[in-house]
mmCIF file of C-alpha atoms in Angstrom:
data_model
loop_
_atom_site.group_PDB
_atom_site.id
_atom_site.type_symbol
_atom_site.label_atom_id
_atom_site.label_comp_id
_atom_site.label_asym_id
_atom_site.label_seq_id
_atom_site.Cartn_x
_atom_site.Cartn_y
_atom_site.Cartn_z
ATOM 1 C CA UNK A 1 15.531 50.835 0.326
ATOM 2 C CA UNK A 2 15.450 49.369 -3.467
ATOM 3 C CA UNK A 3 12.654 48.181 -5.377
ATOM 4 C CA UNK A 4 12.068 46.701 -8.015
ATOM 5 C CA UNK A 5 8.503 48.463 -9.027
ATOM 6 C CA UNK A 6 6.796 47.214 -12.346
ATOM 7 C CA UNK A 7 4.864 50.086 -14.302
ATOM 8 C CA UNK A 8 3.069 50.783 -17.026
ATOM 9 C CA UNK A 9 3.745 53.518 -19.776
ATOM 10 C CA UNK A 10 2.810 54.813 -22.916
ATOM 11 C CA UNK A 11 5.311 56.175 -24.733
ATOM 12 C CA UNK A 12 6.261 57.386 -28.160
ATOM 13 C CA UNK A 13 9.235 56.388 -30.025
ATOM 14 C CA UNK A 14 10.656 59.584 -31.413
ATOM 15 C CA UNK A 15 12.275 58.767 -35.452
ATOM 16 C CA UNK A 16 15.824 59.144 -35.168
ATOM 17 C CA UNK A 17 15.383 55.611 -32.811
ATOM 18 C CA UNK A 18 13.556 53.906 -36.480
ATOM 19 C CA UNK A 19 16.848 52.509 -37.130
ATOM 20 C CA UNK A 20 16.803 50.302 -34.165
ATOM 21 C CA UNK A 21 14.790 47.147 -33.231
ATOM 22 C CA UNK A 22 11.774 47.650 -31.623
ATOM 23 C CA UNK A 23 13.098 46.320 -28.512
ATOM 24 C CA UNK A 24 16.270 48.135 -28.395
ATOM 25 C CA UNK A 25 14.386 51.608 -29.440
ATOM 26 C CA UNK A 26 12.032 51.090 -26.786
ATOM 27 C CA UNK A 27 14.641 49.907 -23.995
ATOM 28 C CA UNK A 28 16.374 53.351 -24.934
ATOM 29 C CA UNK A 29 13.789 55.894 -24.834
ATOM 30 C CA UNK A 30 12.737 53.957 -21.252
ATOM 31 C CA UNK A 31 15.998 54.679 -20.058
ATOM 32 C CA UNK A 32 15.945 58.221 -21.434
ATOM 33 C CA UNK A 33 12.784 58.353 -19.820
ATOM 34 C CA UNK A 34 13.295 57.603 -16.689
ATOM 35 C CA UNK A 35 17.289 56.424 -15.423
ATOM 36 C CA UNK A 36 18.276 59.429 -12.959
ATOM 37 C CA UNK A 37 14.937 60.782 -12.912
ATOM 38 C CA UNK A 38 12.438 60.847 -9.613
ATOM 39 C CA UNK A 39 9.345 60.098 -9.690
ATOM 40 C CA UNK A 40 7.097 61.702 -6.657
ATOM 41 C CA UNK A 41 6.233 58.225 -4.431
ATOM 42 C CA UNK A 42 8.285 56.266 -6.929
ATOM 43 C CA UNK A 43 11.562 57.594 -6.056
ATOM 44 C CA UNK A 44 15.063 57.723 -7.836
ATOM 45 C CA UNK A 45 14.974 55.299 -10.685
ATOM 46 C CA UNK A 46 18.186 53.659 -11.270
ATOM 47 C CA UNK A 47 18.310 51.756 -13.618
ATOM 48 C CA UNK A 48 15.504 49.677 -16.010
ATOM 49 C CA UNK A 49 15.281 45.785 -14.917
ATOM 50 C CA UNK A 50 13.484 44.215 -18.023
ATOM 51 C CA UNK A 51 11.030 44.822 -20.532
ATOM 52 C CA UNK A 52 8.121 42.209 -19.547
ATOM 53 C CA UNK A 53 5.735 42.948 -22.294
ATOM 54 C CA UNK A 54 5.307 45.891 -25.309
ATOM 55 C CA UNK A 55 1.999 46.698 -27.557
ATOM 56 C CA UNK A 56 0.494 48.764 -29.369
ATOM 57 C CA UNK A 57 2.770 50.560 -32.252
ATOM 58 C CA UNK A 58 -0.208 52.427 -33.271
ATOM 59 C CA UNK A 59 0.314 55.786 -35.338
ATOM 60 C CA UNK A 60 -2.114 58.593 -33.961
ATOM 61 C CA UNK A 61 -2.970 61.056 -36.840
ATOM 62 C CA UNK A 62 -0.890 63.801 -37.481
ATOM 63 C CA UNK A 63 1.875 61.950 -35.418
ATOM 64 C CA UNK A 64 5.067 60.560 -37.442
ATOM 65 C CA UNK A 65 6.568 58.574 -34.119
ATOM 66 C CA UNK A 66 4.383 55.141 -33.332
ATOM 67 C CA UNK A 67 3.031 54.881 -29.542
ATOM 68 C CA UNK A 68 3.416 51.720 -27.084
ATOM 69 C CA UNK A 69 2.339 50.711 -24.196
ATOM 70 C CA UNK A 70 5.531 48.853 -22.585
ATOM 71 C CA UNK A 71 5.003 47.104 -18.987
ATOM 72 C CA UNK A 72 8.579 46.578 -17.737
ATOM 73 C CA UNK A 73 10.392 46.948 -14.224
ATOM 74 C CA UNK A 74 12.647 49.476 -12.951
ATOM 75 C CA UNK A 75 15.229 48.933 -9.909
ATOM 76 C CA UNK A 76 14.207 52.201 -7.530
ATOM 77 C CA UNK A 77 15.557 53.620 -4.280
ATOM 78 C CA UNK A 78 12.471 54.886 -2.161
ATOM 79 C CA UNK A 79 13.809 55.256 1.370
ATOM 80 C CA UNK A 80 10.523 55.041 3.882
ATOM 81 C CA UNK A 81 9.886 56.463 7.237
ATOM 82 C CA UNK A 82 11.720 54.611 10.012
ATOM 83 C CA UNK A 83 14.223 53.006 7.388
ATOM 84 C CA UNK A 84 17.878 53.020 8.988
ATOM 85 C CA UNK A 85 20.349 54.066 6.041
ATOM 86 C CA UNK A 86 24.323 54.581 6.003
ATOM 87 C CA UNK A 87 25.790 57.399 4.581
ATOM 88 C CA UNK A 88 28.697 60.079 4.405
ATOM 89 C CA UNK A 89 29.269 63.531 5.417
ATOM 90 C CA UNK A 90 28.650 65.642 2.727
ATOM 91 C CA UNK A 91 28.765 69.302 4.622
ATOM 92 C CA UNK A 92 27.908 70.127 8.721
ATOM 93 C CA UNK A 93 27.224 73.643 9.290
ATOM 94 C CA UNK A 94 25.099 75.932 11.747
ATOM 95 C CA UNK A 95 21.678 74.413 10.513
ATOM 96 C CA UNK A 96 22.754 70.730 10.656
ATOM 97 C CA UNK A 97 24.116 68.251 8.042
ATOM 98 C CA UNK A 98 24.474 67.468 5.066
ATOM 99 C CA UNK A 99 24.567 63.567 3.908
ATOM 100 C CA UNK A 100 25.203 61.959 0.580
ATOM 101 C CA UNK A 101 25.089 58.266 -0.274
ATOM 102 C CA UNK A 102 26.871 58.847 -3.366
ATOM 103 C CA UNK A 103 24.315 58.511 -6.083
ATOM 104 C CA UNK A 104 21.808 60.558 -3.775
ATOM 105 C CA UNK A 105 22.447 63.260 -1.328
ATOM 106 C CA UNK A 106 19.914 65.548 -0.366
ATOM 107 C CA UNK A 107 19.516 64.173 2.806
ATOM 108 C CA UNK A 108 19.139 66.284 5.720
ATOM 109 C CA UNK A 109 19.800 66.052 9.306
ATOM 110 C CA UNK A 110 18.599 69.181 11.069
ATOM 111 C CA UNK A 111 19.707 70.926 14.245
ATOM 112 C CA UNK A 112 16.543 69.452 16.652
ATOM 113 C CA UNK A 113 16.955 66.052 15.139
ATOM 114 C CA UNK A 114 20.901 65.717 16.452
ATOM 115 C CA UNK A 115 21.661 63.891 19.612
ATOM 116 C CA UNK A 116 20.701 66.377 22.704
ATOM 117 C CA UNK A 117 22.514 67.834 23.808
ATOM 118 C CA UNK A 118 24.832 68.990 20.577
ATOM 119 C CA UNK A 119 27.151 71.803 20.294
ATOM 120 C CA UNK A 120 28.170 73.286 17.083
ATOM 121 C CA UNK A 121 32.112 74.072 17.022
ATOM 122 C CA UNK A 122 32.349 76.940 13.541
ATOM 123 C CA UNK A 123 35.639 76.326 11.668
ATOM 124 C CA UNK A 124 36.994 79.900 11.632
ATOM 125 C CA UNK A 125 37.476 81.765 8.496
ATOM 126 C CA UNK A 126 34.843 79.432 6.652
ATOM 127 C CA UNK A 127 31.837 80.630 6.012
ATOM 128 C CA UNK A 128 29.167 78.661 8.206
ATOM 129 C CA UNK A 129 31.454 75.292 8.387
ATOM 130 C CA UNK A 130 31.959 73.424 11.569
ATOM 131 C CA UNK A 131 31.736 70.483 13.351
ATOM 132 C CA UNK A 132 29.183 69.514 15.614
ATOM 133 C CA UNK A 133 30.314 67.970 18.803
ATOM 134 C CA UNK A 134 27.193 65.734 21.313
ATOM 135 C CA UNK A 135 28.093 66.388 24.497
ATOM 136 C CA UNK A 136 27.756 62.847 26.196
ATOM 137 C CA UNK A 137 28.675 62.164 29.884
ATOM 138 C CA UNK A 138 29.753 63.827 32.450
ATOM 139 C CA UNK A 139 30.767 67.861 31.629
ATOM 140 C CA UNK A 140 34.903 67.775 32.288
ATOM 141 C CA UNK A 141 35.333 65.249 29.708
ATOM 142 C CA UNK A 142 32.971 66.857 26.874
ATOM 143 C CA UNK A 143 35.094 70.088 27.488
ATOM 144 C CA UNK A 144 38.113 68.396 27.251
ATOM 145 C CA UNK A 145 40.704 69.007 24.256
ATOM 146 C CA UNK A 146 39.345 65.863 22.051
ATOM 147 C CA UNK A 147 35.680 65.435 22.738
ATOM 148 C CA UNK A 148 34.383 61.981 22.192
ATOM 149 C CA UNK A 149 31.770 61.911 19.979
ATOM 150 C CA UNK A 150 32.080 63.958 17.436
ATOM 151 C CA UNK A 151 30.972 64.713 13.851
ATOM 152 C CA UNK A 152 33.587 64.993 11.718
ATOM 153 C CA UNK A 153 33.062 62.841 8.072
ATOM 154 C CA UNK A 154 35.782 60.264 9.182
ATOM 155 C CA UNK A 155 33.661 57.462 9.041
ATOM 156 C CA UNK A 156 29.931 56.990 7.802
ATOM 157 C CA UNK A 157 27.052 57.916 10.059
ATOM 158 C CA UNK A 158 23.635 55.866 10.577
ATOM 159 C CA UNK A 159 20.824 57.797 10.412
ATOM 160 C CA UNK A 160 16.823 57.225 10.614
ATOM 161 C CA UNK A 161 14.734 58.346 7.616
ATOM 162 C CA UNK A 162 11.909 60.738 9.281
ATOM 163 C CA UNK A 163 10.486 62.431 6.018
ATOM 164 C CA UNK A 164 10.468 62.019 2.337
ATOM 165 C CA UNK A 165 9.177 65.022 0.818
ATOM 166 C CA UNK A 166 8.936 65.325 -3.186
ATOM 167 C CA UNK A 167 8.510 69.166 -3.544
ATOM 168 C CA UNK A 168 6.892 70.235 -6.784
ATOM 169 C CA UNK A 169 9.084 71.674 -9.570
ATOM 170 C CA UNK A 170 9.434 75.348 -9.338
ATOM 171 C CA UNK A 171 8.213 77.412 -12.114
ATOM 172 C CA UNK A 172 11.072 80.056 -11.201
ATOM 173 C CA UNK A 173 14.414 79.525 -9.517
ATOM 174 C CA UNK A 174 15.764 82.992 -7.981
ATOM 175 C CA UNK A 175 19.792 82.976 -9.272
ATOM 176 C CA UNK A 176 22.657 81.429 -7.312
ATOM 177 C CA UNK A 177 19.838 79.352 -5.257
ATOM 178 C CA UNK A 178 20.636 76.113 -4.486
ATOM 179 C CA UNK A 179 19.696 73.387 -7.175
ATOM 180 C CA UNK A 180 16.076 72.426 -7.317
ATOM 181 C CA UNK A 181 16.139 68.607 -5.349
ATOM 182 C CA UNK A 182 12.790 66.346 -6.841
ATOM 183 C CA UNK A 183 13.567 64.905 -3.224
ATOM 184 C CA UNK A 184 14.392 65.472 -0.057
ATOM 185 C CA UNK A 185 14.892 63.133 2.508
ATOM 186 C CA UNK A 186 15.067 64.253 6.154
ATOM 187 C CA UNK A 187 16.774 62.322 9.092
ATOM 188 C CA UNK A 188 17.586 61.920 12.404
ATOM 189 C CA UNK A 189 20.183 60.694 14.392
ATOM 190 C CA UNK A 190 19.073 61.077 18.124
ATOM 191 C CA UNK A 191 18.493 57.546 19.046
ATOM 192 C CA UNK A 192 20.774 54.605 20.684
ATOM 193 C CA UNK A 193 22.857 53.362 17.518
ATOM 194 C CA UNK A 194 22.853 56.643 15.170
ATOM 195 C CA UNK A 195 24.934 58.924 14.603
ATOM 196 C CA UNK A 196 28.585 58.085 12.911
ATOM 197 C CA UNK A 197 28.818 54.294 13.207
ATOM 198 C CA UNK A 198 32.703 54.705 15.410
ATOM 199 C CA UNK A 199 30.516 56.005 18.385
ATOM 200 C CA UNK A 200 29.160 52.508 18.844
ATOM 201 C CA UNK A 201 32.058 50.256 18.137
ATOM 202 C CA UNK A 202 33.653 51.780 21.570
ATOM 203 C CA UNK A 203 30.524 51.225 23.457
ATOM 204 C CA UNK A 204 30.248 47.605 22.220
ATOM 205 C CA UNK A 205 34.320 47.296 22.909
ATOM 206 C CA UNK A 206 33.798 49.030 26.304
ATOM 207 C CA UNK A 207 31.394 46.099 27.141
ATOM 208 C CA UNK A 208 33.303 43.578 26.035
ATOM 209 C CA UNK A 209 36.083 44.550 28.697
ATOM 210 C CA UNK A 210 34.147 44.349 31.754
ATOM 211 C CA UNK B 1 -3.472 64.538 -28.373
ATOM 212 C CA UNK B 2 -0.447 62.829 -27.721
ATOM 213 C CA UNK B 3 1.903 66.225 -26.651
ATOM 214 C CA UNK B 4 5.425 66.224 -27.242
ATOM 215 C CA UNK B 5 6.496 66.903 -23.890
ATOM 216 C CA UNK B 6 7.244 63.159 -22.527
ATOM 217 C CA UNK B 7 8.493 64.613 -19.076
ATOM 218 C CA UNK B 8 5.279 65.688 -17.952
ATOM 219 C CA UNK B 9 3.628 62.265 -18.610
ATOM 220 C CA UNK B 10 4.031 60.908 -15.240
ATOM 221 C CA UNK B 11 0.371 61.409 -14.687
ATOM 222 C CA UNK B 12 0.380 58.278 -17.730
ATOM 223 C CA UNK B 13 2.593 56.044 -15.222
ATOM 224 C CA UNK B 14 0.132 53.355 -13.844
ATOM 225 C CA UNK B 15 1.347 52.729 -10.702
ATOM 226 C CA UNK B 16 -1.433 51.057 -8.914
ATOM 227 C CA UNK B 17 -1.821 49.465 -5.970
ATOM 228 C CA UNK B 18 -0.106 46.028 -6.567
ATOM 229 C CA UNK B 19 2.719 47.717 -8.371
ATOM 230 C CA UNK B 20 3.212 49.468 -5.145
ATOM 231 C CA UNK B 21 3.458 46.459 -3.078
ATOM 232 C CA UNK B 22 7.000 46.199 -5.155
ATOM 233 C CA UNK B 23 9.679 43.551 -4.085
ATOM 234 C CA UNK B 24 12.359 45.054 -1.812
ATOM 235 C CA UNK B 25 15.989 44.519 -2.407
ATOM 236 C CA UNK B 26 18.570 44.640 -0.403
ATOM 237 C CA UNK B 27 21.534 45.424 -1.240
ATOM 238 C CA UNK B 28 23.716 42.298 -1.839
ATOM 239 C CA UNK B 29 21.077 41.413 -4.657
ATOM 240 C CA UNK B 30 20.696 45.249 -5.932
ATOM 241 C CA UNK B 31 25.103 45.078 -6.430
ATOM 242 C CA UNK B 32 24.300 41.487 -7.963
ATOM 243 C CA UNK B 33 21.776 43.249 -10.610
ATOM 244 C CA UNK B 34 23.952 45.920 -11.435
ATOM 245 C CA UNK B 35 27.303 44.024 -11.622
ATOM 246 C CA UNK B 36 25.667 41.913 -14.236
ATOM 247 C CA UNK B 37 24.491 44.625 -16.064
ATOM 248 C CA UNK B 38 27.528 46.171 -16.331
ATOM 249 C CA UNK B 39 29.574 43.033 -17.453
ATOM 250 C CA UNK B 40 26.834 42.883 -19.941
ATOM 251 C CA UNK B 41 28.061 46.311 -21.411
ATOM 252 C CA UNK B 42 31.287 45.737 -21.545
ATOM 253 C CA UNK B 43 30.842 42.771 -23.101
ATOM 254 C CA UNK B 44 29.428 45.176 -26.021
ATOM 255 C CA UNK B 45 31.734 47.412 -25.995
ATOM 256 C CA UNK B 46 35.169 48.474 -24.998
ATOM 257 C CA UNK B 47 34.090 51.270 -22.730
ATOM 258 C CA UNK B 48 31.281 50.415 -20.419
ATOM 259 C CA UNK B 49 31.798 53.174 -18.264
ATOM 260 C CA UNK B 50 30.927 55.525 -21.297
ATOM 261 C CA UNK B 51 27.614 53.897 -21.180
ATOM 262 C CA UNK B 52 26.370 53.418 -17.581
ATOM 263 C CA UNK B 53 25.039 56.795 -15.855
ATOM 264 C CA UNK B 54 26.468 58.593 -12.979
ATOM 265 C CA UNK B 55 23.792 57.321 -10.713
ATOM 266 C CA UNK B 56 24.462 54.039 -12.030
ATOM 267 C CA UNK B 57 27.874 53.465 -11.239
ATOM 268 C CA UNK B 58 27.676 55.438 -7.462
ATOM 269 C CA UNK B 59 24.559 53.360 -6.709
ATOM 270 C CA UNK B 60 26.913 50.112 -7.764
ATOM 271 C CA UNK B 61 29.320 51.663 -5.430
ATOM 272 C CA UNK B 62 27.064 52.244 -2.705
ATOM 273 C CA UNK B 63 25.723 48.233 -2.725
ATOM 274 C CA UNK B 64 28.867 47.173 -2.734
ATOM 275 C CA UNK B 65 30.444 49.016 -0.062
ATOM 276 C CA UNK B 66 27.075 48.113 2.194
ATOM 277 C CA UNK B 67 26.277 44.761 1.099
ATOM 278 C CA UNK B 68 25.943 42.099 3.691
ATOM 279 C CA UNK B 69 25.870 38.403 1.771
ATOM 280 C CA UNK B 70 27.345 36.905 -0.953
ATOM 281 C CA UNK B 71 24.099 34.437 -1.360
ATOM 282 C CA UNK B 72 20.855 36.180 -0.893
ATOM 283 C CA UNK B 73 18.788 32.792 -1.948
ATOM 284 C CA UNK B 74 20.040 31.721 1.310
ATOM 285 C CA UNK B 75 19.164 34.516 3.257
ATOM 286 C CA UNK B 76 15.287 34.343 1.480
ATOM 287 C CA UNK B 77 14.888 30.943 3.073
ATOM 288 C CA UNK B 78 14.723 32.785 6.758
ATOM 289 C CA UNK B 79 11.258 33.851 5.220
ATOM 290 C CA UNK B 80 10.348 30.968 6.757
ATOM 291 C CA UNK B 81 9.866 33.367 9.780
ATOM 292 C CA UNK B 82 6.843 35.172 7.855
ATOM 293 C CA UNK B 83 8.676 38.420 7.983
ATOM 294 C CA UNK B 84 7.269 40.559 5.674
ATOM 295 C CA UNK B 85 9.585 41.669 2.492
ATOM 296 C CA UNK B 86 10.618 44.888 3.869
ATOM 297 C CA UNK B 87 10.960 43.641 7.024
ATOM 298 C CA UNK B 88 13.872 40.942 5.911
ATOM 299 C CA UNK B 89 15.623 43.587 3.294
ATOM 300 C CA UNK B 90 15.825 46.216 6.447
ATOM 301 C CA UNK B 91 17.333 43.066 8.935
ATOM 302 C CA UNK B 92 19.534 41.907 5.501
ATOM 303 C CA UNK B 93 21.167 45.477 4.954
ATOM 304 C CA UNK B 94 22.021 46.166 8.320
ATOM 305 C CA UNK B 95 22.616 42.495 10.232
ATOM 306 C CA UNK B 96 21.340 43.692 13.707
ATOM 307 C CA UNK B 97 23.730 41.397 16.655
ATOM 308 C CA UNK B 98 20.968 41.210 19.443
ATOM 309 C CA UNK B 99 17.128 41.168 19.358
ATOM 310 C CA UNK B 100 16.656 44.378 21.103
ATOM 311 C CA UNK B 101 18.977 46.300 17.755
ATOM 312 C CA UNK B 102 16.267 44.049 15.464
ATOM 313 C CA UNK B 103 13.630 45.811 17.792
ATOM 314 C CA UNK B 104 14.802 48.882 17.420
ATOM 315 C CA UNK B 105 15.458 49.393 13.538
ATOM 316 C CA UNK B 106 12.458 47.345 12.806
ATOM 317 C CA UNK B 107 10.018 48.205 15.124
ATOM 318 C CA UNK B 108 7.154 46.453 13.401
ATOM 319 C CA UNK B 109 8.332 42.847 14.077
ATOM 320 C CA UNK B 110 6.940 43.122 17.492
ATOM 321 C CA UNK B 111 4.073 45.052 16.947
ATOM 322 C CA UNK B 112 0.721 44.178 15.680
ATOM 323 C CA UNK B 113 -0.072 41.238 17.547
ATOM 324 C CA UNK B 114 2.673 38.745 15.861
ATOM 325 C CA UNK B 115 3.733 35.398 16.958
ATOM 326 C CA UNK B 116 7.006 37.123 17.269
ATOM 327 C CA UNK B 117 8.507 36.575 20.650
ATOM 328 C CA UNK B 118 12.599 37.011 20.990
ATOM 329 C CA UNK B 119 13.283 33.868 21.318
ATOM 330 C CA UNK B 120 12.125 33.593 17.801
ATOM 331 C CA UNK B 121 13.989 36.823 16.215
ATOM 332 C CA UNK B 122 17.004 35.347 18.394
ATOM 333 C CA UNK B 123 16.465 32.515 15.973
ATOM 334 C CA UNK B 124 16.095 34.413 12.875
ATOM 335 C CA UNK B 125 19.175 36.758 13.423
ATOM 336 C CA UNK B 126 20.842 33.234 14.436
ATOM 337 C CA UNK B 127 19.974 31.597 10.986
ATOM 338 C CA UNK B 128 21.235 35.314 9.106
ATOM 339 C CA UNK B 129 24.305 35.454 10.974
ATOM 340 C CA UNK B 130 25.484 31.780 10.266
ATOM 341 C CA UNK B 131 24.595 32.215 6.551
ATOM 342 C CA UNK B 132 27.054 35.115 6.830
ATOM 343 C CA UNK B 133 29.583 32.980 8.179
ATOM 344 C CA UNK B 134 29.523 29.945 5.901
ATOM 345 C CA UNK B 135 29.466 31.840 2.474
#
């Protein structure tokens, strides 16, 4: 979900923004600040709304850059527990999959938060890739050559946030590990209505026929 | 001592309780914000896309792509139902058909001893989907 959050910040104008008004230096460092950043229970700022009010341009002692304190509003995405969110297949392998929603895409959907029963179907000669297939109905036809529901990026999937979790900043990152994430949403897609939106356009169609 | 090291000052960041109570958008009004941000850029210069971050433009992308209305004043006015602000961005964004889809991706709109029978969401997702219809 977006918000727009109003905060409060002190901040000090470095001096290669002196050549700028006020307003313009301080709209700049905010955005500097904060535009692509998270913030832990903020979220993922996106981009600053307005400026509502700026004071202070005192000059501590021994400091050659003033200091405000700016109120102003910033358009966020915090996604909460329970929220329903549309996104793309990013990668599907053994442990789950992966989902992006373009500008964010650490998002999660792990093995025992697919629809039960799943089966995973490994791509061969990739490492780890696959598809994951839910085997709905009755056994012949989830067997059959072109399973039903399946997982395959084609069209975006629906998922339900279950955890946010904003894991601290590492103070060492092993090599070739993954990039450090300031968030991590995880999600499931085992309920009535989840899951890649095409599996529930044939349901509604199928009840529309009889 | 005012350090130098303006990353670590999120501990500064006031975020108190009221600012955490923050106005939801949905996403036809977050695509709104950002489009006119971004014809305010290139009004200033000849290459706006130079100037708006990556997470800028994808998140434009993403509102777009999923927004439901072209008039979200109109869709405010079904606030009439007292549904609280999260509550009306979640039904906004995804434009539930029936009452028991409103159920299930808002669960709280039934909960906590509302006035909220389904004849009354049936009204509310009523009122959304004609505002859809006659934008």
């Amino acid at each position: 979900m977006f918000y727009l959050s109003l905060i409060e910040h002190t901040l000090r104008l470095p001096p290669h923004l002196l050549h700028l008004s006020v307003d313009e230096a301080i709209k700049s460092e905010l955005e500097t600040l904060f535009l692509d950043k998270v913030i832990a229970k903020l979220g993922l700022c996106i981009s600053v709304y307005d400026i509502r009010s700026i004071k202070g341009g005192f000059i501590f002692p021994g400091d050659g850059a003033s200091t405000y304190t700016v109120e102003f509003r910033l358009i966020v995405f915090r996604p909460f527990i329970g929220e329903i969110i549309v996104a793309k297949l990013k990668e599907s392998d053994a442990s789950g999959l992966r989902l992006s929603l373009g500008f964010f895409d650490d998002i999660y959907i792990p093995v025992h938060l697919l629809p039960t029963p799943s089966r995973f179907e490994a791509i061969p000669n990739t490492r780890n890739q696959g598809r994951w297939i839910w085997d709905f109905g009755d056994a012949e036809e989830a067997q059959s050559e072109e399973p039903r529901f399946v997982i395959d990026g084609s069209d975006p999937i629906k998922f339900r946030v279950d955890s946010v979790i904003y894991p601290s900043i590492p103070l060492e990152q092993p090599e070739n590990s993954k990039p450090f994430a300031p968030m991590v949403i995880t999600g499931t897609i085992n309920y009535d209505g989840l899951g890649p939106v095409s599996w529930w356009e044939e349901a509604e169609m199928i009840q529309e026929d009889e | 001592m005012m350090s130098g090291e303006e990353e670590e000052n999120a501990a500064e960041l006031k975020i108190g309780e009221e600012f955490l109570k923050a106005k939801c958008l949905m996403n036809c009004e977050v695509a709104l914000i950002l489009e006119h941000k971004y014809e305010q850029l290139q009004q200033m210069s000849d290459d706006p896309m130079n100037q708006v971050s990556q997470v800028f433009e994808k998140s434009l992308q993403y509102v777009k792509r999923f927004s439901r209305y072209k008039n979200p004043d109109a869709v405010r006015q079904v606030r009439e139902y007292q549904l609280a602000e999260f509550e009306l961005c979640v039904l906004g964004n995804l434009c539930p058909e029936t009452v028991e889809e409103a159920i299930a991706m808002v669960p709280s709109i039934k909960t906590k001893g509302r006035a909220h029978d389904d004849d009354a969401i049936e009204r509310m997702l009523n009122d959304l989907s004609l505002i859809k219809k006659f934008e």
